[in-house]
JSON list of C-alpha atoms in Angstrom, two decimals:
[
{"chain": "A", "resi": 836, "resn": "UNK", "atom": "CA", "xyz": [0.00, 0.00, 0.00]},
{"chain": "A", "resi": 837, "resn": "UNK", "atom": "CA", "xyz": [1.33, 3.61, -0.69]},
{"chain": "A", "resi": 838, "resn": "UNK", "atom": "CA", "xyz": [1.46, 5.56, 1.66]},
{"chain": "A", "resi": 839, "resn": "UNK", "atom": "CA", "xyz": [0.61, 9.55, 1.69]},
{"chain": "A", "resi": 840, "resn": "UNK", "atom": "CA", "xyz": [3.21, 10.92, -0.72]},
{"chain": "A", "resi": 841, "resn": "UNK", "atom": "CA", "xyz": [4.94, 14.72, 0.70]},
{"chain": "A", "resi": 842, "resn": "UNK", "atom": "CA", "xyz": [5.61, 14.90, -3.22]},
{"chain": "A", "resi": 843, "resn": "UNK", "atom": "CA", "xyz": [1.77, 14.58, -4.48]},
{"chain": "A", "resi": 844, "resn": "UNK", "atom": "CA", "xyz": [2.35, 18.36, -5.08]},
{"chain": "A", "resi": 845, "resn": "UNK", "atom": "CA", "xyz": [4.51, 17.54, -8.01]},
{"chain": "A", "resi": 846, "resn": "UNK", "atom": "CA", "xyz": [1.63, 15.37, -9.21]},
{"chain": "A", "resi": 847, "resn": "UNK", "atom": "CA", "xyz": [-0.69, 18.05, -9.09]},
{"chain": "A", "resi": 848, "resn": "UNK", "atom": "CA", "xyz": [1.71, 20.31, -11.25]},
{"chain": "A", "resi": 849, "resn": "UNK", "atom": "CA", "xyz": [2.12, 17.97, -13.80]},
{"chain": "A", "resi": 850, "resn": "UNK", "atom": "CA", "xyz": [-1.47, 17.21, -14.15]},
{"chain": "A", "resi": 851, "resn": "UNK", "atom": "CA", "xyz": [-1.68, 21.24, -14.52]},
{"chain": "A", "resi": 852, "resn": "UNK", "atom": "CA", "xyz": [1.35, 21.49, -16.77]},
{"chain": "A", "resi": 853, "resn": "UNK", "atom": "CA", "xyz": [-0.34, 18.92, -19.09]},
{"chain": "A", "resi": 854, "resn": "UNK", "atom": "CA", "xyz": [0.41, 15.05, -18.16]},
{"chain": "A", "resi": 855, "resn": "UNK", "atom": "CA", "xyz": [-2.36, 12.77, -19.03]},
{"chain": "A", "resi": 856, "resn": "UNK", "atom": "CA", "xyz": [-3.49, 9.07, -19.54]},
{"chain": "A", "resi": 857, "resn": "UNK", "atom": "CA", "xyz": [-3.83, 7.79, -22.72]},
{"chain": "A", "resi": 858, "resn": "UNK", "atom": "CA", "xyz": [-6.16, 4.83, -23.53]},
{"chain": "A", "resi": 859, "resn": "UNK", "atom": "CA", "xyz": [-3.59, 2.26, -22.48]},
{"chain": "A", "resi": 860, "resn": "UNK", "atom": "CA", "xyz": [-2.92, 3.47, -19.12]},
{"chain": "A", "resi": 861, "resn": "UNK", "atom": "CA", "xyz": [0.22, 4.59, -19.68]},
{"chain": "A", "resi": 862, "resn": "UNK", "atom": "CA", "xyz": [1.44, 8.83, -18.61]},
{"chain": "A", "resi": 863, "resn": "UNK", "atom": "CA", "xyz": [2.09, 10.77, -22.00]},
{"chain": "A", "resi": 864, "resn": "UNK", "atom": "CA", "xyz": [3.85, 13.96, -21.53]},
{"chain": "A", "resi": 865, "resn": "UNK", "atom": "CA", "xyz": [1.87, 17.57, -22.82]},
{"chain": "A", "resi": 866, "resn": "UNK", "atom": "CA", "xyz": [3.90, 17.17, -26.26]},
{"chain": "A", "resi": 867, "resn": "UNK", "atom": "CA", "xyz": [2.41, 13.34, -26.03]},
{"chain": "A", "resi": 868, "resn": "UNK", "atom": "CA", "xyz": [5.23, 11.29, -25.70]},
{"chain": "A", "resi": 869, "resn": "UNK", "atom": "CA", "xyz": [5.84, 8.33, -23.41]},
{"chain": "A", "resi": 870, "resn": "UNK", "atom": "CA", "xyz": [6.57, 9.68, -19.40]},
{"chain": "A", "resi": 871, "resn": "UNK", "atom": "CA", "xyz": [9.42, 6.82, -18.97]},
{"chain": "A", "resi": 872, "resn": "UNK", "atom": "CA", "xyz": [8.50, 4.84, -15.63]},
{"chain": "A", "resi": 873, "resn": "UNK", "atom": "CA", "xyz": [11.20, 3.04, -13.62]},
{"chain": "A", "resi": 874, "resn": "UNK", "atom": "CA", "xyz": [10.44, -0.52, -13.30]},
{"chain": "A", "resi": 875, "resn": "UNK", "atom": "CA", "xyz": [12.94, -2.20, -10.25]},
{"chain": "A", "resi": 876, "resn": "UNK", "atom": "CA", "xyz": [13.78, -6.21, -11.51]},
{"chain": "A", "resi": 877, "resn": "UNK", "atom": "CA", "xyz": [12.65, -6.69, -7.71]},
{"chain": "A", "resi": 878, "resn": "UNK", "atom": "CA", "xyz": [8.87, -7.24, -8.32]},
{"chain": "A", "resi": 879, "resn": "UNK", "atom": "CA", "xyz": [8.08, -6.27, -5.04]},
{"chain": "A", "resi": 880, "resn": "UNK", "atom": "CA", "xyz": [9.30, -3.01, -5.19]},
{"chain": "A", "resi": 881, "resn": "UNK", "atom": "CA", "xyz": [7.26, 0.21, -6.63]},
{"chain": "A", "resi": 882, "resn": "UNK", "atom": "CA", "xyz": [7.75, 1.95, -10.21]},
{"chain": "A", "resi": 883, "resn": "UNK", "atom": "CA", "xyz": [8.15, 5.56, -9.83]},
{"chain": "A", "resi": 884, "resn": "UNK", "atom": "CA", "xyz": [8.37, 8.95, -11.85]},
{"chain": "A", "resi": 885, "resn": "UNK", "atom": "CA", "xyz": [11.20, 11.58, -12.01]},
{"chain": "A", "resi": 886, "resn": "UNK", "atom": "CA", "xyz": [10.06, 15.03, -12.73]},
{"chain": "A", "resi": 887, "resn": "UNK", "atom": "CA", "xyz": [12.18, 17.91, -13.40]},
{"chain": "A", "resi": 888, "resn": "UNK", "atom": "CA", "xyz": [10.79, 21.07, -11.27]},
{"chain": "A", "resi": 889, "resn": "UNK", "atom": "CA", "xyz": [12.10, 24.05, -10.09]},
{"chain": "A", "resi": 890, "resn": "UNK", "atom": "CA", "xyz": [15.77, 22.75, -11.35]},
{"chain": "A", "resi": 891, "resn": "UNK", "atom": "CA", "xyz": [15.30, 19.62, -9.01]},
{"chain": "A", "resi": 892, "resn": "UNK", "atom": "CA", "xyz": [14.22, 16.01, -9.49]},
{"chain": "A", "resi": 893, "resn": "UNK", "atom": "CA", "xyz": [11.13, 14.81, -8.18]},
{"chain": "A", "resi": 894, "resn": "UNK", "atom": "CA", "xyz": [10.73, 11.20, -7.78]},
{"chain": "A", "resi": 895, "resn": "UNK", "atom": "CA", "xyz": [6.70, 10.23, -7.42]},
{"chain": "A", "resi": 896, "resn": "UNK", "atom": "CA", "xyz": [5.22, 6.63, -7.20]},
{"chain": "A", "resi": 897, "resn": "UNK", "atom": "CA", "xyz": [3.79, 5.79, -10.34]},
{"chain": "A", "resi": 898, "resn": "UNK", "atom": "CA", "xyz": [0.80, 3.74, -9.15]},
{"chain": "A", "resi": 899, "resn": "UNK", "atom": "CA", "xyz": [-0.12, 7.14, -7.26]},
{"chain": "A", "resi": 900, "resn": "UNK", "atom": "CA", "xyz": [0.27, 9.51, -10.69]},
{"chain": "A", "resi": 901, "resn": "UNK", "atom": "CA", "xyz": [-1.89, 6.75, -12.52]},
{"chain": "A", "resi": 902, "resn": "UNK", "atom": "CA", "xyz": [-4.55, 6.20, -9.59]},
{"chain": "A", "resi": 903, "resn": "UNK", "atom": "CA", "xyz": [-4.78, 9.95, -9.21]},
{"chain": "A", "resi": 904, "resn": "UNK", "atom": "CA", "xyz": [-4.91, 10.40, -12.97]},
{"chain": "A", "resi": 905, "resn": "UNK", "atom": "CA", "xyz": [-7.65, 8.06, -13.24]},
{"chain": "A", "resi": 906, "resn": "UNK", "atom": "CA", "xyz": [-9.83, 8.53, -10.03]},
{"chain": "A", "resi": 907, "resn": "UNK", "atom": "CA", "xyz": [-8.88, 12.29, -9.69]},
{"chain": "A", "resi": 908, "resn": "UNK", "atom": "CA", "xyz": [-7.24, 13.41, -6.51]},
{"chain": "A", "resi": 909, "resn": "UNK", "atom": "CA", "xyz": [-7.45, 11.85, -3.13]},
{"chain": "A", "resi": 910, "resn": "UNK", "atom": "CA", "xyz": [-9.90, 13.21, -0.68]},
{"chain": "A", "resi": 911, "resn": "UNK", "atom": "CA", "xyz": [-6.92, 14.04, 2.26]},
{"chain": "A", "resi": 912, "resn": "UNK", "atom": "CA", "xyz": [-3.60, 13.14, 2.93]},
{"chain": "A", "resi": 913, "resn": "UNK", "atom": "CA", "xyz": [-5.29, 9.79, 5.04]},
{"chain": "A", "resi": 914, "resn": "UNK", "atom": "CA", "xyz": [-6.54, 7.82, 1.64]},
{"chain": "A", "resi": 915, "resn": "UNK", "atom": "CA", "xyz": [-3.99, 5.93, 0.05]},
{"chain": "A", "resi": 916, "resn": "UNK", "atom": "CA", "xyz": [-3.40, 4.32, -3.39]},
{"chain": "A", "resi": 917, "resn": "UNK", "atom": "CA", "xyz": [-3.94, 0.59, -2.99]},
{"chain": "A", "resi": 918, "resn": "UNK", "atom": "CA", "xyz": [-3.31, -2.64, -5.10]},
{"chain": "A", "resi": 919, "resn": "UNK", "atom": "CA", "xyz": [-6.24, -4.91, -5.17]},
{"chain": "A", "resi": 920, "resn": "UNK", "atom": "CA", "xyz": [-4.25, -8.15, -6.04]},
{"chain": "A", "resi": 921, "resn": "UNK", "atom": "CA", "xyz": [-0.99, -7.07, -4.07]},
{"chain": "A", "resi": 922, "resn": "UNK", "atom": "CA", "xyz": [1.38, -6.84, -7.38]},
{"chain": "A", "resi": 923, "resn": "UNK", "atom": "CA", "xyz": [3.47, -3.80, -6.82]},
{"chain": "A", "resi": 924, "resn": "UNK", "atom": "CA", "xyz": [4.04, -3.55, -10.71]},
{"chain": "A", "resi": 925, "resn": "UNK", "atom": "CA", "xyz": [0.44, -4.15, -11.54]},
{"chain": "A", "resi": 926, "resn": "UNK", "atom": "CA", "xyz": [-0.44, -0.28, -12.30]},
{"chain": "A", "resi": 927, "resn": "UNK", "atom": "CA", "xyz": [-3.35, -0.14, -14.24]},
{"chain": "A", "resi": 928, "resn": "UNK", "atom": "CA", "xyz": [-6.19, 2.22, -13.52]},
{"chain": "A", "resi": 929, "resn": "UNK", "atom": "CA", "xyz": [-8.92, -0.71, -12.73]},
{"chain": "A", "resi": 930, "resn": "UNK", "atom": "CA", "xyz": [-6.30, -2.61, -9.99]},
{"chain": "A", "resi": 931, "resn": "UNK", "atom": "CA", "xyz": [-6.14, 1.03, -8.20]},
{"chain": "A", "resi": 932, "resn": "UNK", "atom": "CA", "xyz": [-8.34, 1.96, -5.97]}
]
């Protein structure tokens, strides 16, 4: 389960600044090419995001960016981002809730 994220700001500003979901679940950047997602060999381990703000990188968890994408934002910092079948790599909008 992910826990609350002190980055989901950077979330947030990309959503503003123009990231999106395409039909295949997968983060397209405002120009519409492929956000690259970091996927550990470990499968227990989470993907994440790096963002580039304010000259620093921001590293988010990916199943949060998608989950937040696709179910809009969380209703406080208490809800989490939760796998239904318990695969950490298993992203896709329907196994979020």
């Amino acid at each position: 389960m992910c826990v609350f994220n002190k980055n989901d700001w950077v979330i947030e500003r990309a959503i503003k600044a123009g990231h999106y979901l395409d039909e295949k679940s997968q983060i397209r950047k405002p120009d519409g090419s492929l956000k690259y997602v970091n996927r550990p060999k470990q499968t227990d381990r989470y993907c994440d995001v790096k963002f580039y703000m304010d000259g620093k990188r921001h590293s988010v968890k990916h199943s949060r960016m998608v989950c937040t994408l696709a179910h809009g934002k969380a209703p406080s910092a208490r809800h989490v981002c939760d796998h239904k079948n318990r695969k950490r790599q298993d992203d896709r909008p329907e196994n979020l809730r």
